[in-house]
XYZ file of C-alpha atoms in Angstrom:
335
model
C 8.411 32.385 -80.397
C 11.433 33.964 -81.971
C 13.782 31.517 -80.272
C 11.378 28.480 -81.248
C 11.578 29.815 -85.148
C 15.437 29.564 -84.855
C 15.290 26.218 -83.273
C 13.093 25.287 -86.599
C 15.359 26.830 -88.902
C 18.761 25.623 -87.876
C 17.105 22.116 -87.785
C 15.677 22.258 -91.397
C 19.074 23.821 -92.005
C 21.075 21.169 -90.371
C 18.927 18.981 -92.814
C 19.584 20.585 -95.558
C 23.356 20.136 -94.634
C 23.042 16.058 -94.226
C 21.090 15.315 -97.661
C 23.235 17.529 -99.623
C 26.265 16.177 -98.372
C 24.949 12.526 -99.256
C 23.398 13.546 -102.753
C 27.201 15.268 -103.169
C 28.560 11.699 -103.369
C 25.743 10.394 -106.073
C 27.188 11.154 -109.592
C 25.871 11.492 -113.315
C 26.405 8.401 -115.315
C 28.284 6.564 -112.007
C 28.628 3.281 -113.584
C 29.574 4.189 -116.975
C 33.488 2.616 -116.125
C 31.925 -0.802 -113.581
C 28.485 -1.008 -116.050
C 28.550 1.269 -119.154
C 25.789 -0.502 -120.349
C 23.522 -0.106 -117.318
C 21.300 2.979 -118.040
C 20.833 2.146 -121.858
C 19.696 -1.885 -119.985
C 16.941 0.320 -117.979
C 16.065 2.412 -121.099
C 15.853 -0.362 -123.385
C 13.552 -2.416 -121.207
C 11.296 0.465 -119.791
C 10.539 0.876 -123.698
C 9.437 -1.884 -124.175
C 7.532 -2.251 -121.095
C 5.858 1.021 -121.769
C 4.859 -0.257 -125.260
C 2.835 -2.941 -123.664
C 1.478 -0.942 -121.035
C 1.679 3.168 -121.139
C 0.228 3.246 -117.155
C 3.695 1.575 -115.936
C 5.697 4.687 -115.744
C 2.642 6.064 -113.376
C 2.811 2.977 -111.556
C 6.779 3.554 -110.995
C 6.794 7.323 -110.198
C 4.245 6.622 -107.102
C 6.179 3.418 -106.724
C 9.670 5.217 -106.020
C 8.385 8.604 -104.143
C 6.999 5.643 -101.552
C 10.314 4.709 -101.618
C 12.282 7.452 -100.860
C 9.501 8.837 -98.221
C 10.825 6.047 -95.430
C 14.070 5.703 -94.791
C 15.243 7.622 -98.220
C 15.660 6.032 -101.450
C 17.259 2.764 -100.540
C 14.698 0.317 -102.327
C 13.492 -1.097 -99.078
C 9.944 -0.561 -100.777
C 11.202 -3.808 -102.848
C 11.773 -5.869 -100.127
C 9.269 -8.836 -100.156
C 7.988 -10.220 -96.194
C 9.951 -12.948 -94.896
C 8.425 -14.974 -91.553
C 7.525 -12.905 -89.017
C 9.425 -9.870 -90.815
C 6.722 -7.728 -92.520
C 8.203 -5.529 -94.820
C 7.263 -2.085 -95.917
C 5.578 -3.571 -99.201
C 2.628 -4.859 -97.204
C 1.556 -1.756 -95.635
C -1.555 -0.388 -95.970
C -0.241 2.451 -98.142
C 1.859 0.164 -100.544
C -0.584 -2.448 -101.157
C -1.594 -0.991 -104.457
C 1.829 -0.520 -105.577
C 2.538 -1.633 -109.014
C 5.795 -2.705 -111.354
C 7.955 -4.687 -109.028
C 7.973 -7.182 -112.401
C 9.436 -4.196 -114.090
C 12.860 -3.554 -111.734
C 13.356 -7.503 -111.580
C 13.512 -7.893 -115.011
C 15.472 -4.612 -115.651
C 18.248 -6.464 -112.426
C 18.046 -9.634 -113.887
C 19.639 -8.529 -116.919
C 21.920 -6.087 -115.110
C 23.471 -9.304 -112.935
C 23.864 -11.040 -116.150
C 25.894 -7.733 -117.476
C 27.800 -6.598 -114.644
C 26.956 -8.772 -111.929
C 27.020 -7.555 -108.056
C 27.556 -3.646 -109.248
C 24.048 -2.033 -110.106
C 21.888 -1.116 -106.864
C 17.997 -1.818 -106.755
C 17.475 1.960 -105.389
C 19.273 3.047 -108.599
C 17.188 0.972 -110.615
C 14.062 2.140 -109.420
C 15.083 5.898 -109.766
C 16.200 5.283 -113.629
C 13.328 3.104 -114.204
C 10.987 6.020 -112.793
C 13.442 8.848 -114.768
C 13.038 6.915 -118.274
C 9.453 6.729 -117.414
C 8.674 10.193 -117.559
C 10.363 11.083 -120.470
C 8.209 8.246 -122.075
C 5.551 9.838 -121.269
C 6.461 13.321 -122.314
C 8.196 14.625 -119.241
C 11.879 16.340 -119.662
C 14.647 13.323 -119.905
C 16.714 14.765 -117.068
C 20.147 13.549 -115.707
C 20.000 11.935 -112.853
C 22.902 10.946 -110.183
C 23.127 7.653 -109.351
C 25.398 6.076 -107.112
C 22.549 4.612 -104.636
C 23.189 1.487 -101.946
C 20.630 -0.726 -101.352
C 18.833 -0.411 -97.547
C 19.043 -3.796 -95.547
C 15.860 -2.708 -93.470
C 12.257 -2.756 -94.739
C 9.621 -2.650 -91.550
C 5.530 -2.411 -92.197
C 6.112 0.157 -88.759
C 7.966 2.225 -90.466
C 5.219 2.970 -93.222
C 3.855 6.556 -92.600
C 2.913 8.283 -96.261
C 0.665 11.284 -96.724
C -2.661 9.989 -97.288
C -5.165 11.484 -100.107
C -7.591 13.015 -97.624
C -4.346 15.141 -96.280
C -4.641 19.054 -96.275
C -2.452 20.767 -98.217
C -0.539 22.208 -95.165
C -0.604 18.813 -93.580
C 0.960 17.203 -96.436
C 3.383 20.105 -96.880
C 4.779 19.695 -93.591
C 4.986 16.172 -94.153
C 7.010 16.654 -97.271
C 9.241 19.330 -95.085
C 10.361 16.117 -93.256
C 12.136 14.599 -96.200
C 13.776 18.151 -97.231
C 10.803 18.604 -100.194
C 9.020 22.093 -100.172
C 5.182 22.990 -100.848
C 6.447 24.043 -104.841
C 7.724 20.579 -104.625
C 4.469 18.847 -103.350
C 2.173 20.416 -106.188
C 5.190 19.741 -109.035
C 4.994 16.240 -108.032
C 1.164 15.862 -107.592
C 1.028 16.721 -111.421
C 2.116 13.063 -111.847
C -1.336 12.505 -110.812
C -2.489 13.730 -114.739
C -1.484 9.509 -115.423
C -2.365 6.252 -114.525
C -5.277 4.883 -112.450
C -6.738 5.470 -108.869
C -8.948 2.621 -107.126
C -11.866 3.850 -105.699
C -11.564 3.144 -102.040
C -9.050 6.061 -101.763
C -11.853 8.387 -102.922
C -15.122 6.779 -102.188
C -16.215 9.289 -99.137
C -15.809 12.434 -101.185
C -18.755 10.786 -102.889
C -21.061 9.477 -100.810
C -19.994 10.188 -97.097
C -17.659 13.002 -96.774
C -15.995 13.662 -93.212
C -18.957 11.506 -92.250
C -21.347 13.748 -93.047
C -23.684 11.472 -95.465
C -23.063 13.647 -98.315
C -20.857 14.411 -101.252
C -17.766 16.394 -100.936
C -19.127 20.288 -101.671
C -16.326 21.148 -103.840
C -16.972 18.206 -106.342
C -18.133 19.688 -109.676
C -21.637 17.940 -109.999
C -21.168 16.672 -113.548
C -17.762 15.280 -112.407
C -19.548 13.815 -109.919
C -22.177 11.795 -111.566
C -19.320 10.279 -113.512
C -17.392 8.832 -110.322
C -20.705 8.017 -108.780
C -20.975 5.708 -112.133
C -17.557 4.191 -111.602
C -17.542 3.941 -108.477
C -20.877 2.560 -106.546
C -21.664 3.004 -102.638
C -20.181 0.323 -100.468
C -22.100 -1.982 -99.259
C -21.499 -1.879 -95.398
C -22.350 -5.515 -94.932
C -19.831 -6.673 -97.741
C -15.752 -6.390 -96.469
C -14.124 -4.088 -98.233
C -11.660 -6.298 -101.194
C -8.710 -4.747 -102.831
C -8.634 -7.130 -105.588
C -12.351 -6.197 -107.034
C -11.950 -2.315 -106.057
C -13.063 -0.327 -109.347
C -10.378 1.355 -110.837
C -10.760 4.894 -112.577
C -7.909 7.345 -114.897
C -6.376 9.234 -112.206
C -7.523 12.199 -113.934
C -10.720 11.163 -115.653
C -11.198 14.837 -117.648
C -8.231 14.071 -119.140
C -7.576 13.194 -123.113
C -4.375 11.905 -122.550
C -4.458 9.650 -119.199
C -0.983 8.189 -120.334
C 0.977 11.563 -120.587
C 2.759 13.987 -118.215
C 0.766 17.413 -119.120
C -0.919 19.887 -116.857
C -4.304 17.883 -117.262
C -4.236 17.551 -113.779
C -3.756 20.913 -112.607
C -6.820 21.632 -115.303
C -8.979 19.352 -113.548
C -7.646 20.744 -109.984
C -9.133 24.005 -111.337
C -12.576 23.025 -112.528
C -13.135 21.140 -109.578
C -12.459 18.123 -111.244
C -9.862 16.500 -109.213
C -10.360 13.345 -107.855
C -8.389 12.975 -104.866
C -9.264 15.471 -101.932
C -5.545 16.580 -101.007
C -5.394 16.939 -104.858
C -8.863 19.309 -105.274
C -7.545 21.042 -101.910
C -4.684 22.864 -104.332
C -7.706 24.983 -105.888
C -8.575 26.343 -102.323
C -4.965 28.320 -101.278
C -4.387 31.250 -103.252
C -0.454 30.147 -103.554
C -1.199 26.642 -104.938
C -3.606 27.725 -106.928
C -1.470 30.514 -108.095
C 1.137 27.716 -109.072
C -1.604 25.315 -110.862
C -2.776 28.010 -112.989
C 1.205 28.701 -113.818
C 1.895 25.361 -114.713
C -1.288 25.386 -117.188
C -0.053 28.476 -118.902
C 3.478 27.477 -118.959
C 3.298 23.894 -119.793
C 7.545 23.674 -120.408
C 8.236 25.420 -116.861
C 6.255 22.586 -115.458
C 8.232 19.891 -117.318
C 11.917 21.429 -115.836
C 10.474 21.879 -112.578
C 9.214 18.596 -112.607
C 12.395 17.038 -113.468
C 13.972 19.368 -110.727
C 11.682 18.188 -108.085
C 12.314 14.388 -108.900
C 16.293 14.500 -108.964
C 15.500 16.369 -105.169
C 13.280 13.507 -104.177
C 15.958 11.172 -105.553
C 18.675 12.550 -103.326
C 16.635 12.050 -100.074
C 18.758 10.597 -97.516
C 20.612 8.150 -99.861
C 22.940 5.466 -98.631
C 26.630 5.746 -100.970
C 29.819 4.393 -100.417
C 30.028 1.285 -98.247
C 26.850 1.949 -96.692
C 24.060 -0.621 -97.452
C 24.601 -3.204 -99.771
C 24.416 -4.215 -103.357
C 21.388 -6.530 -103.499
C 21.769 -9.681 -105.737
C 17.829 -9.961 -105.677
C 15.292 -6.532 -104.975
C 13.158 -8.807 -103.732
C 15.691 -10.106 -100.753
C 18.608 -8.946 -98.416
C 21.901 -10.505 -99.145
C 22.253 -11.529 -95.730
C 19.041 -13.810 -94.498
C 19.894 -12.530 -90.656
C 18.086 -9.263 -91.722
């Protein structure tokens, strides 16, 4: 046992050893000599997107953390299918993604700037940075310095899932060097946007099969998804396109902000997404929930901690990867 502990430690270790090393070579303000312009581009346009519609920085955030969970943050999430080559975008898991309009607009004007120089990862990550302090989260500095990934595979697609346990999506996270404080900083993001209801629909009707509601659903709470969100109909295939959509945290006031709503709701048995009302149910997560809600700034820094860490996961720099001309596309059509 002690031997197999040591194995596990000098690997996580080792780990430790390659993503730092990479994240080394990412830099504050990289392209303020090739594209001076480039974060104030991003900035500008993530304004104005988020004037039109406050749920796109939600949309981003989940967008780039499915990024950086395969392969690292290289933008293969991006990549549109080609043929016979189905790229990570059409997975199960990504199907609901939302703001690809967003980063080609914000690398349209980029190539018209300082065409060639400003990588779609990097976009994404500054896109998703700007985005939460839109939405009240700390404005934090983040290194850029990102190469675009020149493989994007549906097979590849493995994300924790909302009916996940805690320690099963822990130990996923431990795969991409993020820890357990890391997985419930990051879940707060859940306080914004919207949810469909086919990722929660059994907690309400037919949890782990058993023909009944989830237990730990607060019974007012759920009357109110049960009104949102009605029992399939087994004869009628399930459609993405018509699923009901709800506020991602649907006790909260303020379903467009970064506050502790969520952890709130995760307390009152009021969270919508199992893996999410799990965090009430360990004494150290729910230690750290009821933390956050009493120190609402320690959650913003730690926040903006845990998403330059997520940022840094096994980034391609240098000459590795490529600058892509479109998000959408590899440079190279033999990929």
């Amino acid at each position: 046992m002690a031997i197999l502990a040591l194995r596990v430690v000098a690997t996580a270790t080792l780990m430790s050893m390659v993503v730092a090393a990479a994240a080394a070579q990412l830099q504050v303000h990289f392209y303020k000599d090739s594209c001076p312009q480039a974060e104030l581009v991003v900035k500008g346009i993530m304004q104005q997107r988020f004037s039109a519609d406050p749920s796109i920085p939600a949309g981003l955030l989940r967008m780039h953390f499915h990024d950086c969970f395969i392969r690292g943050c290289d933008g293969s999430v991006l990549i549109d299918s080609n043929g016979n080559r189905v790229a990570e975008k059409d997975a199960p898991p990504n199907l609901t993604l939302r703001g690809f309009e967003v980063i080609d607009q914000i690398k349209a004007e980029l190539e018209k700037q300082c065409k060639g120089i400003v990588s779609c990862a990097d976009i994404l990550a500054l896109a998703t940075r700007d985005g939460v302090a839109l939405t009240g989260g700390s404005a934090y500095a983040l290194p850029t310095g990102r190469r675009d990934g020149t493989v994007s595979n549906i097979s590849d697609v493995h994300i924790p899932g909302p009916s996940f346990s805690v320690a099963a999506a822990a130990s996923a996270m431990q795969t991409i060097n993020l820890s357990l404080e890391d997985l419930v900083t990051l879940l707060g993001a859940h306080a914004m946007g919207f949810c469909q209801c086919g990722f929660f629909v059994d907690r309400l009707y037919n949890f782990l099969g058993s023909g009944q509601a989830d237990p730990n659903i607060d019974q007012q709470f759920l009357g109110v998804l049960r009104q949102k969100c009605p029992r399939p109909d087994p004869s009628v295939p399930f459609n993405l396109s018509t699923d009901p959509k709800i506020f991602m945290t649907p006790s909260s006031s303020t379903p467009f902000k970064l506050d502790t709503s969520f952890y709130r709701g995760v307390l009152n048995e009021q969270a919508t997404l199992q893996l999410d009302q799990e965090l009430a149910f360990t004494d150290l997560t729910r230690r750290m929930a009821a933390d956050y809600i009493s120190q609402p700034n320690a959650f913003r820094r730690k926040f903006a901690k845990a998403m330059i860490k997520l940022g840094n996961v096994n980034v391609l720099t240098g000459q590795q990867g490529e600058i892509r001309a479109n998000c959408r596309k590899f440079n190279q059509p033999s990929h």
